[in-house]
Short mmCIF file of C-alpha atoms in Angstrom, two decimals:
data_model
loop_
_atom_site.label_atom_id
_atom_site.label_comp_id
_atom_site.label_asym_id
_atom_site.label_seq_id
_atom_site.Cartn_x
_atom_site.Cartn_y
_atom_site.Cartn_z
CA MET O 29 -15.71 -30.58 72.17
CA LYS O 30 -12.29 -30.57 73.09
CA ILE O 31 -9.31 -33.16 72.36
CA HIS O 32 -5.55 -32.82 73.72
CA LEU O 33 -3.49 -35.79 73.05
CA PRO O 34 -0.38 -35.87 75.08
CA LEU O 35 2.99 -34.80 73.67
CA ALA O 36 6.05 -35.55 75.77
CA ASP O 37 8.80 -33.02 75.94
CA SER O 38 11.44 -34.08 73.46
CA PRO O 39 15.15 -34.27 74.50
CA ILE O 40 16.11 -33.65 70.85
CA TYR O 41 14.31 -31.00 68.34
CA GLY O 42 16.87 -29.91 65.72
CA TYR O 43 14.55 -31.83 63.19
CA LEU O 44 10.89 -32.19 63.63
CA HIS O 45 10.79 -35.91 62.52
CA HIS O 46 12.80 -36.74 65.67
CA ALA O 47 11.00 -34.45 68.04
CA TYR O 48 7.56 -35.63 66.91
CA LEU O 49 8.52 -39.01 67.24
CA PHE O 50 10.07 -38.63 70.72
CA GLY O 51 6.90 -36.44 71.82
CA ILE O 52 4.36 -39.18 70.83
CA ILE O 53 6.25 -42.15 72.39
CA GLY O 54 7.93 -40.23 74.98
CA HIS O 55 5.65 -41.14 78.04
CA SER O 56 6.00 -44.90 77.08
CA GLU O 57 8.18 -47.11 79.72
CA SER O 58 9.88 -48.41 76.96
CA PHE O 59 11.14 -44.95 75.45
CA GLN O 60 14.38 -44.92 77.24
CA PRO O 61 15.62 -48.64 76.50
CA TRP O 62 14.39 -47.93 72.87
CA MET O 63 16.18 -44.54 72.37
CA HIS O 64 19.49 -45.67 74.27
CA SER O 65 19.47 -48.84 72.15
CA TYR O 66 19.74 -46.24 69.11
CA TYR O 67 20.61 -42.67 68.25
CA THR O 68 24.38 -43.64 68.05
CA GLN O 69 25.11 -43.22 64.35
CA LEU O 70 25.52 -40.06 62.28
CA PHE O 71 25.65 -39.22 58.79
CA CYS O 72 26.00 -36.38 56.33
CA ALA O 73 25.91 -35.51 52.78
CA LYS O 74 29.63 -34.80 51.63
CA ASP O 75 28.41 -31.70 49.73
CA PHE O 76 25.89 -30.71 52.31
CA VAL O 77 23.36 -30.24 49.50
CA GLU O 78 22.01 -33.59 48.12
CA LEU O 79 20.01 -33.84 51.46
CA ALA O 80 17.27 -31.76 52.91
CA CYS O 81 18.96 -32.67 56.50
CA PRO O 82 22.56 -32.05 55.70
CA VAL O 83 23.67 -33.76 59.20
CA ASN O 84 21.27 -36.42 60.81
CA PHE O 85 21.00 -39.43 62.93
CA TYR O 86 21.19 -42.58 60.94
CA GLN O 87 18.12 -44.66 62.08
CA LEU O 88 16.04 -47.82 61.29
CA ASP O 89 12.87 -47.06 59.55
CA ASN O 90 10.32 -47.98 62.08
CA CYS O 91 9.86 -47.56 65.62
CA PRO O 92 7.95 -50.49 67.47
CA LEU O 93 6.59 -48.02 70.00
CA ARG O 94 4.71 -46.11 67.37
CA ASP O 95 1.92 -47.05 65.15
CA THR O 96 2.00 -45.55 62.15
CA GLN O 97 -0.71 -45.06 59.16
CA ALA O 98 -0.09 -43.35 56.20
CA ILE O 99 -2.59 -42.17 53.78
CA SER O 100 -2.83 -40.47 50.55
CA ARG O 101 -4.26 -36.70 51.11
CA SER O 102 -5.94 -37.08 47.76
CA LEU O 103 -7.82 -40.17 48.87
CA VAL O 104 -8.76 -38.53 52.07
CA ILE O 105 -10.22 -35.64 50.45
CA SER O 106 -12.26 -37.54 48.05
CA LEU O 107 -13.75 -39.35 50.69
CA THR O 108 -14.56 -36.76 53.48
CA ASP O 109 -14.09 -33.33 54.81
CA ILE O 110 -10.33 -32.69 56.01
CA HIS O 111 -11.67 -31.43 59.21
CA ARG O 112 -13.68 -34.38 60.02
CA PHE O 113 -10.93 -36.53 59.25
CA ILE O 114 -8.44 -34.81 61.30
CA GLN O 115 -11.01 -34.71 64.36
CA THR O 116 -12.22 -38.36 64.21
CA SER O 117 -8.21 -39.52 63.96
CA LEU O 118 -7.71 -37.32 67.20
CA GLU O 119 -10.85 -39.08 68.85
CA GLU O 120 -9.21 -42.41 67.86
CA GLY O 121 -6.02 -41.40 69.72
CA TYR O 122 -4.05 -40.81 66.44
CA HIS O 123 -2.02 -37.44 66.26
CA VAL O 124 -1.95 -36.06 62.81
CA LEU O 125 0.90 -34.99 60.30
CA SER O 126 0.36 -33.24 57.08
CA PHE O 127 2.34 -30.75 54.89
CA ILE O 128 1.12 -27.41 54.87
CA ASN O 129 2.16 -24.02 53.10
CA GLU O 130 3.35 -21.91 55.66
CA TYR O 131 2.92 -18.79 53.50
CA TYR O 132 -0.78 -19.13 55.06
CA MET O 133 0.10 -19.58 58.65
CA PRO O 134 0.51 -16.60 60.88
CA TYR O 135 2.95 -18.25 63.09
CA SER O 136 5.48 -18.66 60.45
CA ASP O 137 8.41 -16.40 59.36
CA PHE O 138 7.07 -17.19 55.99
CA PHE O 139 3.90 -16.03 56.53
CA GLY O 140 2.76 -13.64 53.62
CA VAL O 141 6.38 -13.70 52.55
CA ARG O 142 6.88 -16.76 50.30
CA ASN O 143 5.72 -20.23 49.95
CA PHE O 144 7.22 -23.25 52.11
CA THR O 145 5.72 -26.51 52.47
CA HIS O 146 6.48 -28.15 55.73
CA ASP O 147 5.19 -30.90 58.12
CA LEU O 148 2.84 -30.08 60.75
CA LEU O 149 1.81 -31.96 63.90
CA ILE O 150 -1.79 -31.97 65.07
CA SER O 151 -2.50 -33.28 68.56
CA GLY O 152 -5.80 -31.81 69.55
CA TYR O 153 -8.98 -29.52 68.51
CA ASP O 154 -11.24 -27.24 70.23
CA SER O 155 -14.55 -27.25 68.56
CA GLU O 156 -15.73 -24.12 70.46
CA GLN O 157 -12.96 -22.02 69.47
CA GLN O 158 -12.52 -23.55 66.04
CA SER O 159 -9.03 -24.32 66.45
CA TYR O 160 -6.13 -27.11 66.30
CA LEU O 161 -3.48 -27.60 68.79
CA VAL O 162 -0.29 -28.00 66.79
CA THR O 163 3.50 -28.22 67.47
CA ASN O 164 6.08 -26.73 65.30
CA PHE O 165 8.89 -24.02 65.50
CA VAL O 166 7.95 -20.49 66.31
CA ASP O 167 10.79 -17.75 66.47
CA GLY O 168 13.29 -20.64 66.37
CA LYS O 169 11.59 -22.45 69.43
CA TYR O 170 10.04 -25.62 69.46
CA GLN O 171 6.43 -25.26 71.00
CA THR O 172 2.90 -26.10 71.03
CA PHE O 173 0.11 -23.63 70.05
CA SER O 174 -3.23 -23.13 68.50
CA VAL O 175 -4.07 -22.38 64.73
CA SER O 176 -7.64 -21.59 63.33
CA TYR O 177 -9.34 -24.20 61.10
CA ASP O 178 -9.32 -21.72 58.16
CA ASP O 179 -5.37 -21.02 58.71
CA TYR O 180 -4.96 -24.75 58.49
CA GLU O 181 -7.28 -25.42 55.55
CA ASN O 182 -5.83 -22.59 53.57
CA ALA O 183 -2.28 -23.98 54.21
CA PHE O 184 -3.20 -27.45 53.53
CA ASN O 185 -5.00 -26.65 50.39
CA ASN O 186 -1.92 -24.54 48.85
CA ALA O 187 0.97 -27.21 50.00
CA ALA O 188 3.19 -27.74 47.15
CA PHE O 189 5.03 -31.24 46.31
CA PHE O 190 8.06 -30.12 44.27
CA ASP O 191 11.25 -29.15 45.78
CA GLU O 192 13.17 -25.92 44.68
CA TYR O 193 14.61 -27.92 41.73
CA GLY O 194 11.23 -29.15 40.45
CA ASN O 195 11.80 -32.51 41.76
CA TYR O 196 8.25 -34.27 43.06
CA GLU O 197 8.33 -35.15 46.57
CA GLU O 198 5.88 -37.98 47.06
CA TYR O 199 6.12 -38.25 50.82
CA LYS O 200 4.52 -34.75 50.99
CA THR O 201 1.38 -36.16 49.44
CA ARG O 202 0.86 -38.29 52.66
CA ILE O 203 -1.13 -37.72 55.70
CA CYS O 204 0.10 -39.69 58.51
CA LEU O 205 -1.60 -41.06 61.64
CA TYR O 206 0.71 -41.82 64.80
CA ARG O 207 -0.14 -42.94 68.19
CA ALA O 208 2.19 -44.84 70.78
CA THR O 209 1.77 -48.66 70.94
CA ASP O 210 1.95 -50.83 74.34
CA HIS O 211 5.11 -52.66 72.84
CA LYS O 212 7.43 -53.51 75.58
CA TYR O 213 11.13 -52.90 74.24
CA VAL O 214 13.94 -54.36 76.05
CA PHE O 215 17.20 -52.56 75.83
CA THR O 216 19.55 -54.20 73.52
CA ALA O 217 23.36 -53.33 74.51
CA ASP O 218 24.44 -55.13 71.30
CA SER O 219 22.75 -52.51 69.09
CA VAL O 220 24.74 -49.86 70.78
CA LEU O 221 27.84 -51.69 70.17
CA TYR O 222 27.16 -52.39 66.39
CA PHE O 223 26.48 -48.70 65.96
CA LEU O 224 29.21 -47.41 67.98
CA GLU O 225 31.61 -49.49 66.07
CA ASP O 226 30.31 -48.17 62.73
CA TYR O 227 30.60 -44.62 64.30
CA LEU O 228 34.22 -45.07 65.29
CA SER O 229 35.19 -46.72 61.96
CA ALA O 230 33.14 -43.95 60.01
CA THR O 231 31.31 -46.65 58.23
CA ASN O 232 27.62 -48.04 57.60
CA ARG O 233 27.15 -51.67 57.70
CA LEU O 234 23.32 -51.31 57.84
CA LYS O 235 22.31 -50.21 54.41
CA THR O 236 18.53 -49.65 54.84
CA ILE O 237 18.05 -46.15 53.83
CA PHE O 238 19.74 -45.19 50.81
CA ALA O 239 20.42 -46.91 47.52
CA ASN O 240 23.57 -45.01 46.90
CA GLU O 241 25.75 -43.94 49.70
CA SER O 242 28.62 -42.65 47.54
CA ASN O 243 27.99 -39.14 48.36
CA LEU O 244 27.45 -39.83 52.14
CA ALA O 245 29.99 -39.82 55.01
CA PHE O 246 29.16 -41.58 58.33
CA GLY O 247 30.33 -41.43 62.00
CA MET O 248 33.62 -39.83 62.98
CA ASP O 249 34.09 -38.50 59.50
CA VAL O 250 30.87 -35.96 59.82
CA TYR O 251 33.25 -33.68 61.85
CA GLN O 252 35.67 -33.41 58.49
CA TYR O 253 32.69 -32.41 56.21
CA ILE O 254 31.28 -29.86 59.07
CA ALA O 255 34.74 -28.21 59.00
CA GLU O 256 34.78 -28.14 55.06
CA GLU O 257 31.52 -26.25 55.18
CA LEU O 258 32.54 -23.80 57.62
CA VAL O 259 35.60 -23.03 55.13
CA LYS O 260 33.02 -22.43 52.38
CA VAL O 261 31.50 -20.00 54.59
CA THR O 262 34.52 -18.11 55.31
CA ASP O 263 35.33 -17.97 51.24
CA GLY O 264 31.80 -16.69 50.83
CA THR O 265 30.54 -19.77 48.82
CA ARG O 266 27.93 -20.98 51.38
CA ALA O 267 25.83 -19.18 53.96
CA PRO O 268 26.25 -20.25 57.71
CA ASP O 269 23.86 -22.91 58.72
CA GLY O 270 23.14 -23.69 62.28
CA ARG O 271 21.84 -27.21 62.25
CA PRO O 272 24.74 -29.24 61.58
CA LEU O 273 26.52 -28.18 64.67
CA HIS O 274 23.08 -28.36 66.41
CA ILE O 275 22.49 -31.93 65.67
CA LEU O 276 26.16 -32.52 66.28
CA TRP O 277 25.45 -31.08 69.93
CA GLU O 278 22.13 -33.30 70.02
CA HIS O 279 24.34 -36.19 69.29
CA LYS O 280 26.49 -35.82 72.01
CA LYS O 281 23.55 -35.10 74.54
CA CYS O 282 22.06 -38.63 73.24
CA MET O 283 25.55 -40.17 73.88
CA ARG O 284 26.12 -38.81 77.01
CA ALA O 285 22.52 -39.97 78.35
CA LYS O 286 23.26 -43.25 76.71
CA ILE O 287 26.29 -43.62 78.93
CA GLU O 288 24.55 -42.49 82.10
CA PHE O 289 21.81 -45.05 81.16
CA MET O 290 24.06 -48.07 80.76
CA LEU O 291 25.97 -47.16 84.00
CA ALA O 292 22.57 -46.84 85.93
CA GLN O 293 21.70 -50.28 84.45
CA GLY O 294 25.03 -52.20 85.11
CA TYR O 295 25.76 -52.58 81.65
CA ILE O 296 29.19 -50.52 82.08
CA LYS O 297 31.04 -50.09 85.38
CA ASP O 298 33.63 -47.36 84.27
CA GLU O 299 32.23 -44.03 85.70
CA THR O 300 34.98 -42.14 84.33
CA LEU O 301 33.42 -42.67 80.99
CA LEU O 302 30.69 -40.18 81.81
CA SER O 303 32.94 -37.73 83.30
CA GLY O 304 35.07 -37.87 80.39
CA TYR O 305 32.14 -37.43 77.89
CA GLU O 306 30.42 -34.54 79.66
CA PRO O 307 33.08 -31.88 78.79
CA ILE O 308 32.67 -33.06 75.11
CA GLU O 309 28.80 -32.32 75.03
CA ARG O 310 29.70 -29.03 76.64
CA ASP O 311 32.23 -27.98 74.24
CA VAL O 312 30.08 -29.02 70.91
CA ASN O 313 27.25 -26.70 72.43
CA LEU O 314 29.82 -23.93 72.77
CA GLN O 315 30.60 -24.26 69.33
CA ARG O 316 26.95 -24.35 68.53
CA VAL O 317 26.53 -20.92 70.54
CA THR O 318 29.61 -19.37 68.78
CA LEU O 319 28.37 -20.09 65.40
CA MET O 320 25.38 -17.88 66.32
CA LYS O 321 27.92 -15.01 67.28
CA TYR O 322 29.43 -15.31 63.67
CA ARG O 323 25.99 -14.76 62.31
CA GLN O 324 25.77 -11.40 63.82
CA THR O 325 29.60 -10.21 63.22
CA HIS O 326 30.67 -12.27 60.17
CA ASN O 327 34.22 -12.33 61.72
CA ASN O 328 35.90 -15.26 59.95
CA ASP O 329 38.20 -15.91 62.87
CA ILE O 330 35.35 -17.24 64.87
CA LEU O 331 34.69 -19.73 62.05
CA HIS O 332 38.63 -20.86 62.17
CA SER O 333 38.15 -21.15 66.01
CA ILE O 334 35.30 -23.40 65.61
CA ASN O 335 37.07 -25.88 63.17
CA SER O 336 40.36 -25.78 65.56
CA ASN O 337 38.11 -26.77 68.45
CA LEU O 338 36.29 -29.32 66.42
CA ASN O 339 39.18 -31.12 65.66
CA ARG O 340 40.36 -31.29 69.43
CA ILE O 341 36.90 -32.62 70.53
CA LYS O 342 36.95 -35.19 67.70
CA ASP O 343 39.97 -36.38 69.05
CA ARG O 344 38.76 -36.50 72.70
CA GLU O 345 35.70 -38.06 71.66
CA ARG O 346 37.19 -41.14 69.81
CA GLU O 347 39.20 -41.47 72.94
CA VAL O 348 36.52 -41.71 75.13
CA LEU O 349 34.20 -43.76 72.84
CA ASN O 350 37.04 -46.28 72.36
CA ARG O 351 37.29 -46.76 75.94
CA LEU O 352 33.25 -47.25 76.03
CA HIS O 353 33.55 -49.90 73.42
CA ASP O 354 36.33 -51.84 75.16
CA GLU O 355 34.27 -51.40 78.34
CA MET O 356 31.25 -52.84 76.80
CA LEU O 357 32.92 -55.77 75.21
CA ALA O 358 34.51 -56.36 78.80
CA CYS O 359 31.29 -56.57 80.50
CA LYS O 360 29.37 -58.19 77.95
CA SER O 361 29.91 -61.63 79.49
CA TYR O 362 28.09 -60.52 82.61
CA PHE O 363 24.72 -60.23 80.91
CA PRO O 364 22.36 -62.82 79.51
CA THR O 365 22.46 -63.25 75.66
CA THR O 366 18.94 -61.83 75.09
CA ASP O 367 20.27 -58.43 76.36
CA TRP O 368 22.59 -58.41 73.58
CA VAL O 369 20.64 -59.59 70.67
CA ARG O 370 20.67 -57.02 67.94
CA VAL O 371 17.17 -56.01 66.52
#
């Protein structure tokens, strides 16, 4: 028997939790309205150490377009064979996410080198080939490929649930089942306005994720902490990390797409907002690519140049997004109240 659940191409892939979500719900007619209602706010850990993802989108905990079932892996193992559980879940239309040890996965850079527990999404199986269809990073590229039942089982059985500092990570002990819902989501422009105001003012009024936010920075302040991190790279106290600039670029991709969407739907009228924002997206991508060159040359002048450019980009983005904010307020009176209700 062969099962292959659909997985859409994800517009962002810097972190798997976003890419997996977008892949699962990306075929829904409500995907664009939902995505463009959110993915506006950014946050980071000020020390770039406290969080596993140093820079990330600040999102609501749940997505109405995805049905989620989280089950203890120990409970699953006590009740049934893991392969039977995965296959039955896939047959019911659920993608399966579990944490596995990539030391045992031939596709991984960690294969046979060191233990590394990470999430893996399964979207299909082939009983004849005795393999699962999975999605993950291979050689730095986000892609879908096959792994054998045996390799998966070894990696699953040897997953670790403690971080490098010995802290217990309970979320790794769950198996999550995901499938798209038929929920009809209506774009909420007021959500965009709400998060845009927080982004521009570097604040967070929606305190739903972290109990203590004293070591977190939000919105435009993220630029400052990326710059400080690059300074630490120049003085040798920090290794270069491409993720912050990659996520910053994906944020600009999302914001540019949001402006396009709102123009197309008539929520805003000023087309110069798009022409003003497109160069910002391109320039952040250029800084991301430039950092890759630094990792080959270790020329600190490259990092100084990136920081100078990020300062200019920040000022330009603030100007365009302030105009977007004013344009949205000016256009708000044209639309029914229901289109602006915050969710």
